[in-house]
Amino acid sequence: MDYIVETRELTKDFDGLKAVDRLNLKIKKGEVFGFLGPNGAGKTTSISMIVGLLLPSSGQILIDGVEIQKIKKGTIGVCPQDLVLWDHLTCMESLKLMGDMYEVPNNILKERANYLLKELFLLEKANTLTINLSGGMKRRLNLALALIHSPEIIVLDEPSEGLDPQSRRVLWNFIKSLRDEEGKTVILTTHLMDEADRLSDRIAIVDHGKLLRLDTPENLKKEIGEGDVVEILLNDPTENDNAVNVLKNMEEIESVIKINSLLDIRALDAVSKLPIIMKTLETHGFSVNDLSVRQNTLEDVFIELTGTRLRE
Amino acid sequence: MIKILSIAIKDSKELLRDKRSLFMILGFPLFFMLIFGFAFGGMGQENEIHNIALVNYDEGAIFPLNNEKINFGNNLTQVLNDVKYEDSEKHIFNIIKTNEDEANDLIKQRDVDALLIIPENFSQAMVNLINFNINSNGIMPINSNSVSSSNVTAELIIRGDSSFTDFGVSQAILVGIIGNYQDEIVNNIKKSVSGNSNNQTQYITTEIESVPGTESFTMFDFLAPGMMVFAILLLATTVAAGLTREVETGTLTRLKLSRMRSFDLLFGGLIPWSLIAAAQILILLLVAIMVGFHWQGGLNSILLAMFVGLIGGVASVALGMIIAAFAKNDRQATNMGTLITVPVSFLSGAFFQLPQVVIGNFMGNPFQIYDILPWTHTLYALRTVLIFGGNWNDISYQVGWMLILTSILFAISVFLFAKIRLRAEN
């Protein structure tokens, strides 16, 4: 298998706090690799080490078989989580600056800048000062600056944070085109399940600096079983623990846990089992305030693995 | 080269487009210049006589060349009494000979601007200085036994009320004249010894010439080049804050991931900032002239001053880069910058003349402790071309030092910035 990024026992300690704990990853060339986890899970720290901005406390990072410290600069393009732009430069000037910094030949640079501006719907704003762009435009320029030199590996750290649905769709299509048309390897960190599910070929779920699972979105969902999720809000949420104790003895139910004020019940063909679930609850004196049924998602995988929802 | 140029263009555009910051960069020193101009320029202060109390404890010494008793203290007193403004019959000082107690009272009452105390061993120290110069130059070896002590030094004390403006002016003029007096004595004796040793009267005859350009010298003329150096030094704070902002906003991380080196970033940044320094000199000079600065020389002196300002600016930018290597945010950079640039302004003599602290001799020029700062040379060169109408030859020594010291500062800044800012963090 052709792995372009590999981490071996990667660990980062910050004054006794283990932000990343013996992380072992193998990222294939030409895939979109989702790095999924809540805020504070260690995603950005791991990414910072993988791109060479942060020294690991221990462990090893190999880029195409070469240690990170020895790779040619420009192999990796990074789109940071925050907007990192020069307010008083125009979009084109910003791209030209970064192109020069990566030693992109002038003729290629011009072509590439125009291509990126067009693909990210910024062509009309080419000569607009960054400070005058909307939030969505700034985020797209943020991405363009990471791609000006056509890096082999592209790291996108929470790229759709704060984007409106329209800009998010533009971004997702562009990320897919990076893989499908340019053959780039994309490492995508996100805490948006939908984003990870739609874009990633494989997903690593991390929390508290540890790798919990690494697989395709489909396999991850299968891992916790086929089925649906029933979410129930009781009239008296303080009774949730008692309700869990009652429901977990039912054969018809795969699992039940308490998430915040809700009961989260996973069951195959949940709709057909709703009457018996409701009856059981009523029999034991629990009054239902609200109820909803939805399909199994990645978030349910995360809940299964961590016992909590993604922390915002 | 493309990277350096690209950074230079980026910084120039950012500078010119951020009108508020540009206004602050150029306006702040300009405001100072105006205030100082109105406070210390023209306005009836020209050719002012400075009242100096003088206490002479000098006991005299045996002059080794003729074995006669000589008192350099009396001679210096006479010189100070006689010295006049250039092209004028007006004396610079009104010397009041008195004792120390009375002189202290006069200072407290502000009846005198300063008190000069000539120590008892002043003549002996002068004799030693003369001996040293004659012996070390092999002009006429003198038996050291003829001198009571070969390492006697004398300390002239200039005392006054440091909160009194006239004390600042008087002490600056006194320091200059006493320095000249010492040099002239030595030079005259060297000349007479190597030329005609029978002409013994020349040993003590000193002619203090008025300094060209001082015919209407005001405190502001002394301060204006200092203000220019202060403005140039303030660039260090601005540059430090700007670079630290690149760290804070993350743009430096973006650049750090690229193939840019520390040298590209800092050398590229030098270009627009040093041009700002040159422009500052021009603008400040124009404003200074408007508020009463007696500028000497023609267009040539302006161009020379701008060139000097440009090198001084490079030194300031390098200092700013060193600060930026350590500061954690732009507020800290501004604080650190102020903490460093203000004392450096004083140490380079921007606001008042500092006492002489010679630590060596280089190419026949005394090297003072303050001379390790490039801005000391910037100030000297600016005063030379702007106040005294000096030309390239008059400032080439200073420019040489500026170039050496600025190159060292820049090399340090590139090293520190690369080591602290452009490496992977721990």
CSV table of N, CA and C in Angstrom, one decimal, chain A residues 2-74:
chain,number,residue,atom,x,y,z
A,2,ASP,N,0.5,2.3,-0.8
A,2,ASP,CA,1.3,3.5,-0.9
A,2,ASP,C,0.8,4.5,0.1
A,3,TYR,N,1.5,4.6,1.2
A,3,TYR,CA,1.1,5.6,2.3
A,3,TYR,C,2.0,6.8,2.1
A,4,ILE,N,1.4,8.0,2.1
A,4,ILE,CA,2.1,9.2,1.9
A,4,ILE,C,2.4,9.9,3.2
A,5,VAL,N,1.6,9.6,4.2
A,5,VAL,CA,1.8,10.2,5.6
A,5,VAL,C,1.7,9.0,6.6
A,6,GLU,N,2.7,9.0,7.5
A,6,GLU,CA,2.7,7.9,8.5
A,6,GLU,C,3.2,8.5,9.8
A,7,THR,N,2.4,8.3,10.8
A,7,THR,CA,2.9,8.7,12.2
A,7,THR,C,3.1,7.4,13.0
A,8,ARG,N,4.2,7.4,13.8
A,8,ARG,CA,4.5,6.2,14.6
A,8,ARG,C,4.6,6.7,16.0
A,9,GLU,N,3.7,6.2,16.8
A,9,GLU,CA,3.7,6.5,18.3
A,9,GLU,C,3.9,8.0,18.6
A,10,LEU,N,3.2,8.8,17.8
A,10,LEU,CA,3.3,10.2,17.9
A,10,LEU,C,2.7,10.7,19.2
A,11,THR,N,3.5,11.4,20.0
A,11,THR,CA,3.1,11.9,21.3
A,11,THR,C,3.4,13.3,21.5
A,12,LYS,N,2.5,14.1,22.1
A,12,LYS,CA,2.9,15.5,22.5
A,12,LYS,C,2.4,15.8,23.9
A,13,ASP,N,3.4,16.2,24.7
A,13,ASP,CA,3.1,16.5,26.1
A,13,ASP,C,3.2,18.0,26.3
A,14,PHE,N,2.2,18.7,26.9
A,14,PHE,CA,2.3,20.1,27.3
A,14,PHE,C,2.3,20.2,28.8
A,15,ASP,N,3.5,20.3,29.4
A,15,ASP,CA,3.6,20.4,30.8
A,15,ASP,C,2.7,19.3,31.6
A,16,GLY,N,2.9,18.1,31.2
A,16,GLY,CA,2.3,17.0,31.8
A,16,GLY,C,0.9,16.7,31.2
A,17,LEU,N,0.4,17.6,30.4
A,17,LEU,CA,-0.9,17.3,29.7
A,17,LEU,C,-0.6,16.6,28.4
A,18,LYS,N,-1.2,15.4,28.2
A,18,LYS,CA,-0.9,14.6,27.0
A,18,LYS,C,-1.9,15.0,26.0
A,19,ALA,N,-1.5,15.9,25.1
A,19,ALA,CA,-2.5,16.4,24.0
A,19,ALA,C,-2.6,15.4,22.9
A,20,VAL,N,-1.5,14.6,22.6
A,20,VAL,CA,-1.6,13.5,21.6
A,20,VAL,C,-0.9,12.3,22.3
A,21,ASP,N,-1.5,11.2,22.2
A,21,ASP,CA,-1.0,10.0,22.9
A,21,ASP,C,-0.8,8.8,22.0
A,22,ARG,N,0.5,8.7,21.7
A,22,ARG,CA,0.9,7.5,20.9
A,22,ARG,C,0.0,7.3,19.6
A,23,LEU,N,0.0,8.3,18.8
A,23,LEU,CA,-0.9,8.2,17.6
A,23,LEU,C,-0.2,7.5,16.5
A,24,ASN,N,-0.9,6.5,16.0
A,24,ASN,CA,-0.4,5.7,14.8
A,24,ASN,C,-1.3,5.9,13.7
A,25,LEU,N,-0.9,6.5,12.6
A,25,LEU,CA,-1.8,6.8,11.4
A,25,LEU,C,-1.0,6.4,10.2
A,26,LYS,N,-1.8,5.9,9.2
A,26,LYS,CA,-1.2,5.7,7.9
A,26,LYS,C,-2.2,6.3,6.9
A,27,ILE,N,-1.8,7.3,6.2
A,27,ILE,CA,-2.7,8.0,5.2
A,27,ILE,C,-2.3,7.7,3.8
A,28,LYS,N,-3.2,7.2,3.0
A,28,LYS,CA,-2.9,6.8,1.7
A,28,LYS,C,-2.8,7.9,0.7
A,29,LYS,N,-2.0,7.7,-0.3
A,29,LYS,CA,-1.8,8.8,-1.3
A,29,LYS,C,-3.1,8.9,-2.1
A,30,GLY,N,-3.6,10.2,-2.3
A,30,GLY,CA,-4.8,10.4,-3.1
A,30,GLY,C,-6.1,10.2,-2.4
A,31,GLU,N,-6.1,10.1,-1.1
A,31,GLU,CA,-7.4,9.9,-0.4
A,31,GLU,C,-7.7,11.2,0.4
A,32,VAL,N,-9.0,11.3,0.7
A,32,VAL,CA,-9.4,12.4,1.7
A,32,VAL,C,-9.5,11.7,3.0
A,33,PHE,N,-8.6,12.1,3.9
A,33,PHE,CA,-8.5,11.5,5.2
A,33,PHE,C,-9.2,12.4,6.2
A,34,GLY,N,-10.3,12.0,6.8
A,34,GLY,CA,-11.0,12.8,7.8
A,34,GLY,C,-10.4,12.6,9.2
A,35,PHE,N,-10.2,13.6,9.9
A,35,PHE,CA,-9.7,13.6,11.2
A,35,PHE,C,-10.8,14.1,12.1
A,36,LEU,N,-11.5,13.3,12.8
A,36,LEU,CA,-12.7,13.7,13.4
A,36,LEU,C,-12.6,13.6,14.9
A,37,GLY,N,-13.1,14.7,15.6
A,37,GLY,CA,-13.0,14.7,17.0
A,37,GLY,C,-13.5,16.0,17.5
A,38,PRO,N,-13.9,16.0,18.8
A,38,PRO,CA,-14.4,17.3,19.3
A,38,PRO,C,-13.3,18.3,19.5
A,39,ASN,N,-13.6,19.6,19.8
A,39,ASN,CA,-12.6,20.6,20.1
A,39,ASN,C,-11.8,20.1,21.3
A,40,GLY,N,-10.5,20.2,21.2
A,40,GLY,CA,-9.7,19.8,22.3
A,40,GLY,C,-9.3,18.3,22.3
A,41,ALA,N,-9.7,17.7,21.2
A,41,ALA,CA,-9.4,16.2,21.1
A,41,ALA,C,-7.9,16.0,20.7
A,42,GLY,N,-7.2,17.0,20.2
A,42,GLY,CA,-5.8,16.8,19.8
A,42,GLY,C,-5.6,16.8,18.3
A,43,LYS,N,-6.7,17.2,17.6
A,43,LYS,CA,-6.6,17.2,16.1
A,43,LYS,C,-5.6,18.3,15.6
A,44,THR,N,-5.8,19.5,16.1
A,44,THR,CA,-4.9,20.6,15.6
A,44,THR,C,-3.4,20.3,16.0
A,45,THR,N,-3.3,19.8,17.3
A,45,THR,CA,-1.9,19.5,17.7
A,45,THR,C,-1.3,18.4,16.8
A,46,SER,N,-2.0,17.4,16.5
A,46,SER,CA,-1.5,16.3,15.7
A,46,SER,C,-1.1,16.9,14.3
A,47,ILE,N,-2.1,17.7,13.7
A,47,ILE,CA,-1.8,18.3,12.4
A,47,ILE,C,-0.6,19.2,12.4
A,48,SER,N,-0.4,20.0,13.5
A,48,SER,CA,0.7,20.9,13.6
A,48,SER,C,2.0,20.1,13.6
A,49,MET,N,2.0,18.9,14.2
A,49,MET,CA,3.2,18.1,14.2
A,49,MET,C,3.4,17.5,12.8
A,50,ILE,N,2.3,17.1,12.2
A,50,ILE,CA,2.4,16.4,10.9
A,50,ILE,C,3.0,17.4,9.8
A,51,VAL,N,2.6,18.7,9.9
A,51,VAL,CA,3.1,19.6,8.9
A,51,VAL,C,4.5,20.2,9.3
A,52,GLY,N,5.0,19.9,10.5
A,52,GLY,CA,6.3,20.3,10.9
A,52,GLY,C,6.4,21.6,11.6
A,53,LEU,N,5.2,22.1,12.1
A,53,LEU,CA,5.2,23.4,12.9
A,53,LEU,C,5.5,23.2,14.3
A,54,LEU,N,5.2,21.9,14.8
A,54,LEU,CA,5.4,21.6,16.2
A,54,LEU,C,6.2,20.4,16.4
A,55,LEU,N,7.2,20.4,17.3
A,55,LEU,CA,8.0,19.3,17.5
A,55,LEU,C,7.3,18.3,18.4
A,56,PRO,N,7.3,17.0,18.0
A,56,PRO,CA,6.7,16.0,18.9
A,56,PRO,C,7.5,15.8,20.2
A,57,SER,N,6.8,15.3,21.3
A,57,SER,CA,7.6,15.0,22.5
A,57,SER,C,8.3,13.6,22.2
A,58,SER,N,7.6,12.8,21.5
A,58,SER,CA,8.2,11.5,21.0
A,58,SER,C,7.5,11.0,19.8
A,59,GLY,N,8.0,10.0,19.2
A,59,GLY,CA,7.4,9.4,18.0
A,59,GLY,C,8.0,9.9,16.7
A,60,GLN,N,7.4,9.5,15.6
A,60,GLN,CA,8.1,9.8,14.3
A,60,GLN,C,7.0,10.1,13.3
A,61,ILE,N,7.3,11.0,12.4
A,61,ILE,CA,6.4,11.4,11.3
A,61,ILE,C,7.2,11.2,10.0
A,62,LEU,N,6.6,10.4,9.1
A,62,LEU,CA,7.2,10.1,7.8
A,62,LEU,C,6.3,10.7,6.7
A,63,ILE,N,6.9,11.5,5.8
A,63,ILE,CA,6.1,12.0,4.6
A,63,ILE,C,6.7,11.3,3.4
A,64,ASP,N,6.0,10.5,2.8
A,64,ASP,CA,6.4,9.7,1.7
A,64,ASP,C,7.7,8.9,2.0
A,65,GLY,N,7.8,8.4,3.2
A,65,GLY,CA,8.9,7.7,3.7
A,65,GLY,C,10.1,8.5,4.2
A,66,VAL,N,10.0,9.8,4.2
A,66,VAL,CA,11.1,10.7,4.6
A,66,VAL,C,10.6,11.4,5.9
A,67,GLU,N,11.6,11.5,6.8
A,67,GLU,CA,11.3,12.2,8.1
A,67,GLU,C,10.9,13.6,7.8
A,68,ILE,N,9.9,14.1,8.6
A,68,ILE,CA,9.3,15.4,8.3
A,68,ILE,C,10.3,16.6,8.3
A,69,GLN,N,11.4,16.5,9.1
A,69,GLN,CA,12.4,17.5,9.2
A,69,GLN,C,13.2,17.6,7.9
A,70,LYS,N,13.2,16.5,7.1
A,70,LYS,CA,14.0,16.4,6.0
A,70,LYS,C,13.3,16.6,4.6
A,71,ILE,N,12.0,16.8,4.7
A,71,ILE,CA,11.2,16.9,3.4
A,71,ILE,C,11.4,18.3,2.8
A,72,LYS,N,11.2,18.4,1.5
A,72,LYS,CA,11.3,19.6,0.8
A,72,LYS,C,10.2,20.6,1.2
A,73,LYS,N,10.5,21.8,1.5
A,73,LYS,CA,9.4,22.7,2.0
A,73,LYS,C,8.5,23.0,0.8
A,74,GLY,N,7.2,22.9,1.1
A,74,GLY,CA,6.2,23.1,0.1
A,74,GLY,C,5.5,21.8,-0.3
